[in-house]
mmCIF file of C-alpha atoms and ligand atoms in Angstrom:
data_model
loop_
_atom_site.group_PDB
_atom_site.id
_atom_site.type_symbol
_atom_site.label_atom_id
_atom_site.label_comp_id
_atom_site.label_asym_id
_atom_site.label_seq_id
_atom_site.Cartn_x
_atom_site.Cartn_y
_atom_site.Cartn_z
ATOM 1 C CA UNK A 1 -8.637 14.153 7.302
ATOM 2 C CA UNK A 2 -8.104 10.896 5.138
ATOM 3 C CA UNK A 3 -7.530 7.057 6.729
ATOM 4 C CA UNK A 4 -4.012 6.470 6.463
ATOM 5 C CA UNK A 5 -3.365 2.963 5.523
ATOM 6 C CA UNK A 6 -0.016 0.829 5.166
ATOM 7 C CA UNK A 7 -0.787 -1.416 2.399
ATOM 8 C CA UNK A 8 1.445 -4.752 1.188
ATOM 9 C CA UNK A 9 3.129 -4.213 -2.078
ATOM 10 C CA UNK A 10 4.881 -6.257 -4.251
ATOM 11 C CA UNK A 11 8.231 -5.313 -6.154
ATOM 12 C CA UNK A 12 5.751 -2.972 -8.508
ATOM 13 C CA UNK A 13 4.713 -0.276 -6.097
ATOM 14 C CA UNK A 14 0.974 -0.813 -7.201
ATOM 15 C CA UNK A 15 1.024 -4.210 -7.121
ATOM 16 C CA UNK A 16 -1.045 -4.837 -4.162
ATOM 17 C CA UNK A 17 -1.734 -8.178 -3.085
ATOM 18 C CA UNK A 18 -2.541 -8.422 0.392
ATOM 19 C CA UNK A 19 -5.984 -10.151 1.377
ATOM 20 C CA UNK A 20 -5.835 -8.522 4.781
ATOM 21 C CA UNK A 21 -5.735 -4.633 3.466
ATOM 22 C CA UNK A 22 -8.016 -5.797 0.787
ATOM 23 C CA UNK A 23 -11.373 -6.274 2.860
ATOM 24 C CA UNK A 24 -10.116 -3.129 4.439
ATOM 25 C CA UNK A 25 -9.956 -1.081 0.977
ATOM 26 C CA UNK A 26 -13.092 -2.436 0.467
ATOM 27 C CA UNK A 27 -14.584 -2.030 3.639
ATOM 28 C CA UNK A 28 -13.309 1.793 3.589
ATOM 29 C CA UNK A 29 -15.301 2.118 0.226
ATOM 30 C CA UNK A 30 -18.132 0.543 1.979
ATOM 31 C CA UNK A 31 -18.529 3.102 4.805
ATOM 32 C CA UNK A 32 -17.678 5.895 2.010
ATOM 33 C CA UNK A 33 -14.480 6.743 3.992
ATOM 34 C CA UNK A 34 -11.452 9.035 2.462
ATOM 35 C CA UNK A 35 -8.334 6.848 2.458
ATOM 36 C CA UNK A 36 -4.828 7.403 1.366
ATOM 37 C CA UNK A 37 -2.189 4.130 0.879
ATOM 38 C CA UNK A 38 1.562 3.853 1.483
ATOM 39 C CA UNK A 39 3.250 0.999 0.325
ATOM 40 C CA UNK A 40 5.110 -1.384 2.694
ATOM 41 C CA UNK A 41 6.916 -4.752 1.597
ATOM 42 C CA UNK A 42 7.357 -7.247 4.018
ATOM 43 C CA UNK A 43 10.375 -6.382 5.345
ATOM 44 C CA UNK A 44 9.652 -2.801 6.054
ATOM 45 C CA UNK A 45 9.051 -3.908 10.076
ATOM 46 C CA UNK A 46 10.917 -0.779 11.135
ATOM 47 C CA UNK A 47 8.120 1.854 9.192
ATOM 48 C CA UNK A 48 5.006 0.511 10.927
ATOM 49 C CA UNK A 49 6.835 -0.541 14.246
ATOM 50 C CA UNK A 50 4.806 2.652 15.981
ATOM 51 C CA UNK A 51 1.953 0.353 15.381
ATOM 52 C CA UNK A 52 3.415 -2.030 18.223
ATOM 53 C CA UNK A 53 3.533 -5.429 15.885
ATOM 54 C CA UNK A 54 5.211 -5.921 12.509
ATOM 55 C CA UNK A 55 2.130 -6.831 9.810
ATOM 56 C CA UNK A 56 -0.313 -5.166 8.063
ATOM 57 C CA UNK A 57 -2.748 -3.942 7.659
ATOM 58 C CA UNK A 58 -2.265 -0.643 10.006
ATOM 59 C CA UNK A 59 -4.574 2.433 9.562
ATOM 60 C CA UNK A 60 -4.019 5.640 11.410
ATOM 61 C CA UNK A 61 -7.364 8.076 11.779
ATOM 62 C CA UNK A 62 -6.168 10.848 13.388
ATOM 63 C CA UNK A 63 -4.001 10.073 16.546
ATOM 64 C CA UNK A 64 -5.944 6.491 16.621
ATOM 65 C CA UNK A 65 -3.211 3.791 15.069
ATOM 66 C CA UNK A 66 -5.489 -0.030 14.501
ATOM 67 C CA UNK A 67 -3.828 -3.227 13.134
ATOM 68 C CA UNK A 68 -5.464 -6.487 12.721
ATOM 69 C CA UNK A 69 -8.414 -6.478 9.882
ATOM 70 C CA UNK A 70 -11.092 -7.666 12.247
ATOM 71 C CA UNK A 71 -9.890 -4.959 14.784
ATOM 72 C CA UNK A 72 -9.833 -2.521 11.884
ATOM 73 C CA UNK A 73 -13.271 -3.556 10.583
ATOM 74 C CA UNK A 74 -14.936 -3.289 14.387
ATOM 75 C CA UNK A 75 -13.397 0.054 14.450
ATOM 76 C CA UNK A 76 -14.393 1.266 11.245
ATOM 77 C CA UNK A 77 -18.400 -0.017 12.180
ATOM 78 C CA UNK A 78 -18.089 1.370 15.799
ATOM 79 C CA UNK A 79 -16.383 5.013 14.803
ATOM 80 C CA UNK A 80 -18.288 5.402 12.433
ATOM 81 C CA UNK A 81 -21.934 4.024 13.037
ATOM 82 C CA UNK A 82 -23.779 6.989 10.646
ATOM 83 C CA UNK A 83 -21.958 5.448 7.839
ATOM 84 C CA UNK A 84 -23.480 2.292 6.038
ATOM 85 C CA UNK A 85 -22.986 -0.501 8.181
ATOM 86 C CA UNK A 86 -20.178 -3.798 7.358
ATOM 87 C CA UNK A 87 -22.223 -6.282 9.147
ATOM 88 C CA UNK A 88 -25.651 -5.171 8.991
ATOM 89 C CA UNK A 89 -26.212 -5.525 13.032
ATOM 90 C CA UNK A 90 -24.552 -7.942 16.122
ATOM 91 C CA UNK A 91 -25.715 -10.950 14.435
ATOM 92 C CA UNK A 92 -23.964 -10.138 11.298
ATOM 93 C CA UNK A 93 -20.823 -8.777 13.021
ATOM 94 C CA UNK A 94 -20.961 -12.479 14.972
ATOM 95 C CA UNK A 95 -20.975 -13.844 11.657
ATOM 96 C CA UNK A 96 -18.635 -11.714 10.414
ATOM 97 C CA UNK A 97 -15.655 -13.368 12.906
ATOM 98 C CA UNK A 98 -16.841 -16.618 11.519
ATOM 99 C CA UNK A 99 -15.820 -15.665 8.057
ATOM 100 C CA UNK A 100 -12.237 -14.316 8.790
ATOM 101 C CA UNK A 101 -11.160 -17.488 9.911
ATOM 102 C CA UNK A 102 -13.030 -19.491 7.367
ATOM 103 C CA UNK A 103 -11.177 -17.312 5.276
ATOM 104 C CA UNK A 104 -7.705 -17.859 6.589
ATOM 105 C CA UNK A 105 -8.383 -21.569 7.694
ATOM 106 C CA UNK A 106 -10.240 -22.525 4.522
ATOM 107 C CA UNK A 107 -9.626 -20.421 1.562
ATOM 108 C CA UNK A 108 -5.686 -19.185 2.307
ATOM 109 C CA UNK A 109 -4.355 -22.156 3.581
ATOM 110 C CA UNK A 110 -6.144 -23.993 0.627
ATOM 111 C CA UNK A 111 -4.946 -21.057 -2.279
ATOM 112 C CA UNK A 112 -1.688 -20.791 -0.625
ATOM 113 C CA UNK A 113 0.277 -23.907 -1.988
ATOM 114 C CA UNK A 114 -0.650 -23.493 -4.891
ATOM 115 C CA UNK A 115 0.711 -19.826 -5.638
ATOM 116 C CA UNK A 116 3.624 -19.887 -2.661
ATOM 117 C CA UNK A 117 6.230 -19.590 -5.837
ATOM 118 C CA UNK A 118 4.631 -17.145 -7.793
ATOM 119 C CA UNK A 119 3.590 -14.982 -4.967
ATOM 120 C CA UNK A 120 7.815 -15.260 -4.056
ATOM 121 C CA UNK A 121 8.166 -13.518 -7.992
ATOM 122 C CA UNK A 122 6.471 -10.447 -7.815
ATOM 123 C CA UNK A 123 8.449 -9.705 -4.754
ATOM 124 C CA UNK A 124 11.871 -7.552 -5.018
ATOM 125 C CA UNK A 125 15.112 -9.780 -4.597
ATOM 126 C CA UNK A 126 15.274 -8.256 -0.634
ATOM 127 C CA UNK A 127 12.068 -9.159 0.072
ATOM 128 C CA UNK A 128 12.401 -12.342 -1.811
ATOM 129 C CA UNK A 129 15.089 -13.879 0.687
ATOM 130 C CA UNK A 130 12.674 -12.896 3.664
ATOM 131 C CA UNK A 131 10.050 -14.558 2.439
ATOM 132 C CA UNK A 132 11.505 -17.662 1.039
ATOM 133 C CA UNK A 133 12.948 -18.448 4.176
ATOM 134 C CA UNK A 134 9.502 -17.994 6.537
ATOM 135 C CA UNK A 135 7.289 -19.416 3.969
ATOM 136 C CA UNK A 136 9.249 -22.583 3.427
ATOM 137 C CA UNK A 137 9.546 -22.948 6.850
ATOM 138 C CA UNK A 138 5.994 -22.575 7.171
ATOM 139 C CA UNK A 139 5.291 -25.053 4.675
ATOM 140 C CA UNK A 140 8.071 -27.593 5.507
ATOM 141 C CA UNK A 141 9.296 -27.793 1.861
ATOM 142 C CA UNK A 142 10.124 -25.550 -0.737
ATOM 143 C CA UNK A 143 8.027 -22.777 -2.244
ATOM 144 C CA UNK A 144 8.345 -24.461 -5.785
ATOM 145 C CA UNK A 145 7.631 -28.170 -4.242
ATOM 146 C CA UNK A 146 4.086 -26.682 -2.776
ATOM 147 C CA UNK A 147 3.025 -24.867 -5.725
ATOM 148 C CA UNK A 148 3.849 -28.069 -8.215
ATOM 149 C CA UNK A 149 1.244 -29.746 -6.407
ATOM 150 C CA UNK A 150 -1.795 -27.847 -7.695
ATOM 151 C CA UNK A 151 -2.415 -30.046 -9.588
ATOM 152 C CA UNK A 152 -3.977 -32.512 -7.217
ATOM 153 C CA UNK A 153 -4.958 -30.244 -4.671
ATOM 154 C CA UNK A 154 -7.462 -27.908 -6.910
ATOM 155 C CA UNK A 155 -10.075 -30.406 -7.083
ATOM 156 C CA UNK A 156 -10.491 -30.522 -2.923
ATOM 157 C CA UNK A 157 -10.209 -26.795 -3.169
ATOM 158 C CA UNK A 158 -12.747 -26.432 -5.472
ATOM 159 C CA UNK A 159 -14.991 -28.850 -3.534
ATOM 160 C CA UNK A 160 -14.348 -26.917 -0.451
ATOM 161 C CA UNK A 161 -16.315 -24.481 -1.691
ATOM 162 C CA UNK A 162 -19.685 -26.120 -2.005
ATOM 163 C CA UNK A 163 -21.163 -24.682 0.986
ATOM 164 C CA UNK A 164 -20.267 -21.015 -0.372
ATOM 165 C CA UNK A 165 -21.296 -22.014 -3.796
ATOM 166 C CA UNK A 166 -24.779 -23.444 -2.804
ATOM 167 C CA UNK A 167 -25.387 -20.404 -0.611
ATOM 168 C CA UNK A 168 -24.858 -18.007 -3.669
ATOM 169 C CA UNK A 169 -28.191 -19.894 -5.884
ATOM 170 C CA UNK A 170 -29.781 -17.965 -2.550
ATOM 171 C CA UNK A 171 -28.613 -14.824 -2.409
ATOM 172 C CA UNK A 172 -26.297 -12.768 -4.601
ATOM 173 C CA UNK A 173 -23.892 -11.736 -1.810
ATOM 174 C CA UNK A 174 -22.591 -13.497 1.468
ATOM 175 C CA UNK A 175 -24.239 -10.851 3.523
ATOM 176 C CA UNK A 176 -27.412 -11.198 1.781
ATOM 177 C CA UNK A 177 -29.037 -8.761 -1.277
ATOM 178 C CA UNK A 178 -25.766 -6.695 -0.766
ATOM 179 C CA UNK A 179 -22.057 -6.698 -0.653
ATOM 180 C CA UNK A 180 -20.861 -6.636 2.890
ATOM 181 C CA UNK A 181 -18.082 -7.590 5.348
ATOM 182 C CA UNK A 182 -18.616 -10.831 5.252
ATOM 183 C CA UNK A 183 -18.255 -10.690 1.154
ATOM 184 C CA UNK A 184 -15.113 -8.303 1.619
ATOM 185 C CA UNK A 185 -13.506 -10.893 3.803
ATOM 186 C CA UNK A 186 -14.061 -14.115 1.692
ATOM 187 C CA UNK A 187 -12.918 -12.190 -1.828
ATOM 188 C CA UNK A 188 -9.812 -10.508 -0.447
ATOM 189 C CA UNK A 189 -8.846 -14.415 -0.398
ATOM 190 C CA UNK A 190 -9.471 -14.636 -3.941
ATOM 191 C CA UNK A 191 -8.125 -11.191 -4.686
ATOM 192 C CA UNK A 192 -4.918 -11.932 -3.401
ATOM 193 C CA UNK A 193 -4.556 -14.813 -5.865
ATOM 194 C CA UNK A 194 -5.640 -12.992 -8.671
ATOM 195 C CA UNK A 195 -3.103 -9.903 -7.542
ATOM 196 C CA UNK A 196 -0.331 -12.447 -7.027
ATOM 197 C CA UNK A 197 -1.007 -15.845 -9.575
ATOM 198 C CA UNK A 198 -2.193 -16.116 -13.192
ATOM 199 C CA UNK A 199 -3.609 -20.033 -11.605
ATOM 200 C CA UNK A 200 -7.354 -20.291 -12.260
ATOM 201 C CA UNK A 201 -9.108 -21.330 -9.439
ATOM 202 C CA UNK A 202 -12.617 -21.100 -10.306
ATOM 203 C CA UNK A 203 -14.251 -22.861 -13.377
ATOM 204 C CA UNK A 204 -15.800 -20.125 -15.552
ATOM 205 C CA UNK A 205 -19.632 -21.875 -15.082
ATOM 206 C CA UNK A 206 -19.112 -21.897 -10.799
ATOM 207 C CA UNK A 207 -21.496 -19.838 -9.601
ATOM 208 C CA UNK A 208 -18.517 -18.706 -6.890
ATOM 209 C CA UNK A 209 -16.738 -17.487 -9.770
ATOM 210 C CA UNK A 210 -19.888 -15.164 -10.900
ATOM 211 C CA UNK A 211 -19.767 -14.008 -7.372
ATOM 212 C CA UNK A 212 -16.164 -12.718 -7.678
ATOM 213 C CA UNK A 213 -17.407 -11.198 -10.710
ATOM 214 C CA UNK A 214 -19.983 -9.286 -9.225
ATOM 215 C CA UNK A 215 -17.389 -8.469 -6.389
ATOM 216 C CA UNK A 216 -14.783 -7.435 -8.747
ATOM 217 C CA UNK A 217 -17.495 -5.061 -10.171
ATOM 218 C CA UNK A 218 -17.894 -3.290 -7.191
ATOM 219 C CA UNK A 219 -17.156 0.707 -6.458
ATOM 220 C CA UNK A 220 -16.877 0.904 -10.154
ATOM 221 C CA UNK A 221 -14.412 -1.446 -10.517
ATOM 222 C CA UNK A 222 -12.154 -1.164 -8.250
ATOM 223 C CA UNK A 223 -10.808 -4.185 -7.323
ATOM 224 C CA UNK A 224 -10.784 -5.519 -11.238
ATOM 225 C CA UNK A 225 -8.600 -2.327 -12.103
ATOM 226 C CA UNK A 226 -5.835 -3.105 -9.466
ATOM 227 C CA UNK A 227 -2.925 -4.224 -11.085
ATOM 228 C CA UNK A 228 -2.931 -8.412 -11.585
ATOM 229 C CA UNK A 229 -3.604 -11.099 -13.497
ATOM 230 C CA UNK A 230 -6.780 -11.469 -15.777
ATOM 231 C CA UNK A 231 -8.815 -14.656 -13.936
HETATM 232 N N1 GSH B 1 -4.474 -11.358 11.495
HETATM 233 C C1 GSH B 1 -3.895 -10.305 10.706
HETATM 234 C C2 GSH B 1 -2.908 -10.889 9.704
HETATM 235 C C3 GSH B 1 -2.124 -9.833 8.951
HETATM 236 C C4 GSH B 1 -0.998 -10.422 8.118
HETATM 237 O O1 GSH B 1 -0.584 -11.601 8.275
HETATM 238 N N2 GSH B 1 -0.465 -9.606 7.205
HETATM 239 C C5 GSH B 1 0.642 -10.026 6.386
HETATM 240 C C6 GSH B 1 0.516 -9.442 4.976
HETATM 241 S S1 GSH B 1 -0.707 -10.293 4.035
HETATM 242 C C7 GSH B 1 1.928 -9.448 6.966
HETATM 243 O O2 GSH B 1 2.015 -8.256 7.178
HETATM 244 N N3 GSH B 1 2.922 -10.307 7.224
HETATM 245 C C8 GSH B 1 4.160 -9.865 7.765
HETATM 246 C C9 GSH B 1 5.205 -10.946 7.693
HETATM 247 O O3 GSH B 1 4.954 -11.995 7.123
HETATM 248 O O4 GSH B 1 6.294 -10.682 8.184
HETATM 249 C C10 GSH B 1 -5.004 -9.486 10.031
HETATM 250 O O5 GSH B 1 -6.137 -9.995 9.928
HETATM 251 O O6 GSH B 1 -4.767 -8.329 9.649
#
């Protein structure tokens, strides 16, 4: 029977921009698992509430309900252990927790001012209010106030990255000669931008940007055919 998994849409059903259900589309495709999606907007708390919290992602397998990505991804690796593995043994799966919050700590809250408006409009009007009003709080100003200061804040951003972007003249992929959790974590970042945000945050000669490519490329395209903006 197929994975089950709630999966954060905008005000297009398809447009789906979560970076949380990302790495776990990805890291479904990884372990070659069957999954099917339904689309939740932010405000839907009341349809995953059986999960016992109010975000997603949330997979049911069977009876078993997960939320949480890492949980999801630990799951995935320990349920399913003939599969091919997401961190490539303990050391990597170590790792692995290292790069979800470099993700969220480093990459999101870096992205995140800079697209807080235009993720608010591809969100339905309902959704819209909901959002507006955590965000902003969030952010202690307004969603438009954050985003106009791109400007200035792209160039730390982009510096930021220099310890990703001199790994990468290494190795093609974060977890080494292939594609892994550790890659599935740090793109759903950028994924979520590009699902959400025409900005461009990588210069067309960074090396981190060739990286997305070849991540973009990945199960025949999938994450490039999702519905967003050309980067
Ligand atoms: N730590 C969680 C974070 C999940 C999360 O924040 N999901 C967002 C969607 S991207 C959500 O559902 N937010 C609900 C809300 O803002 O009310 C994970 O890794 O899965």
């Amino acid at each position: 029977m197929a994975i089950t998994l709630w999966d954060l849409t905008g005000a297009e059903a398809d447009r789906r921009f979560s970076p949380y259900c990302w790495r776990i589309k990805l890291a479904l495709r990884h372990k070659g698992l069957e999954y099917a999606t339904i689309p939740w907007r932010l405000i839907d708390k009341g349809v995953i509430a059986f999960s016992g919290q109010g975000k997603v992602p949330v997979i049911k397998d069977g009876e078993t309900v997960v939320s949480d990505s890492w949980t999801i991804a630990n799951y995935l690796e320990d349920t399913y252990p003939d599969r091919p593995s997401l961190f490539g043994g303990e050391g990597g799966r170590a790792t692995g927790r290292f790069v979800v919050d470099w993700a969220e700590l480093a990459l999101m809250a870096g992205i995140f001012p800079m697209i807080a408006a235009d993720i608010n409009g591809i969100l339905d009007a309902e959704t819209q209010a909901y959002f507006r009003s955590t965000r902003e709080t969030f952010l202690g100003r307004t969603l438009e106030a954050a985003q106009a200061e791109r400007e200035t804040r792209m160039e730390s951003f982009r510096r930021g990255l220099v310890p990703l972007r001199r790994m990468l003249k290494f190795q093609p992929f974060i977890s080494g000669a292939a594609a892994g959790w550790h890659d599935y974590a740090a793109f759903s970042v950028f994924q979520w931008a590009r699902c959400a945000s025409p900005l461009q945050l990588l210069a067309a000669d960074d090396p981190v940007h060739a990286w997305r490519e070849r991540m973009l490329d990945l199960f025949d395209g999938f994450a490039r055919k999702a519905v967003g903006f050309p980067v």
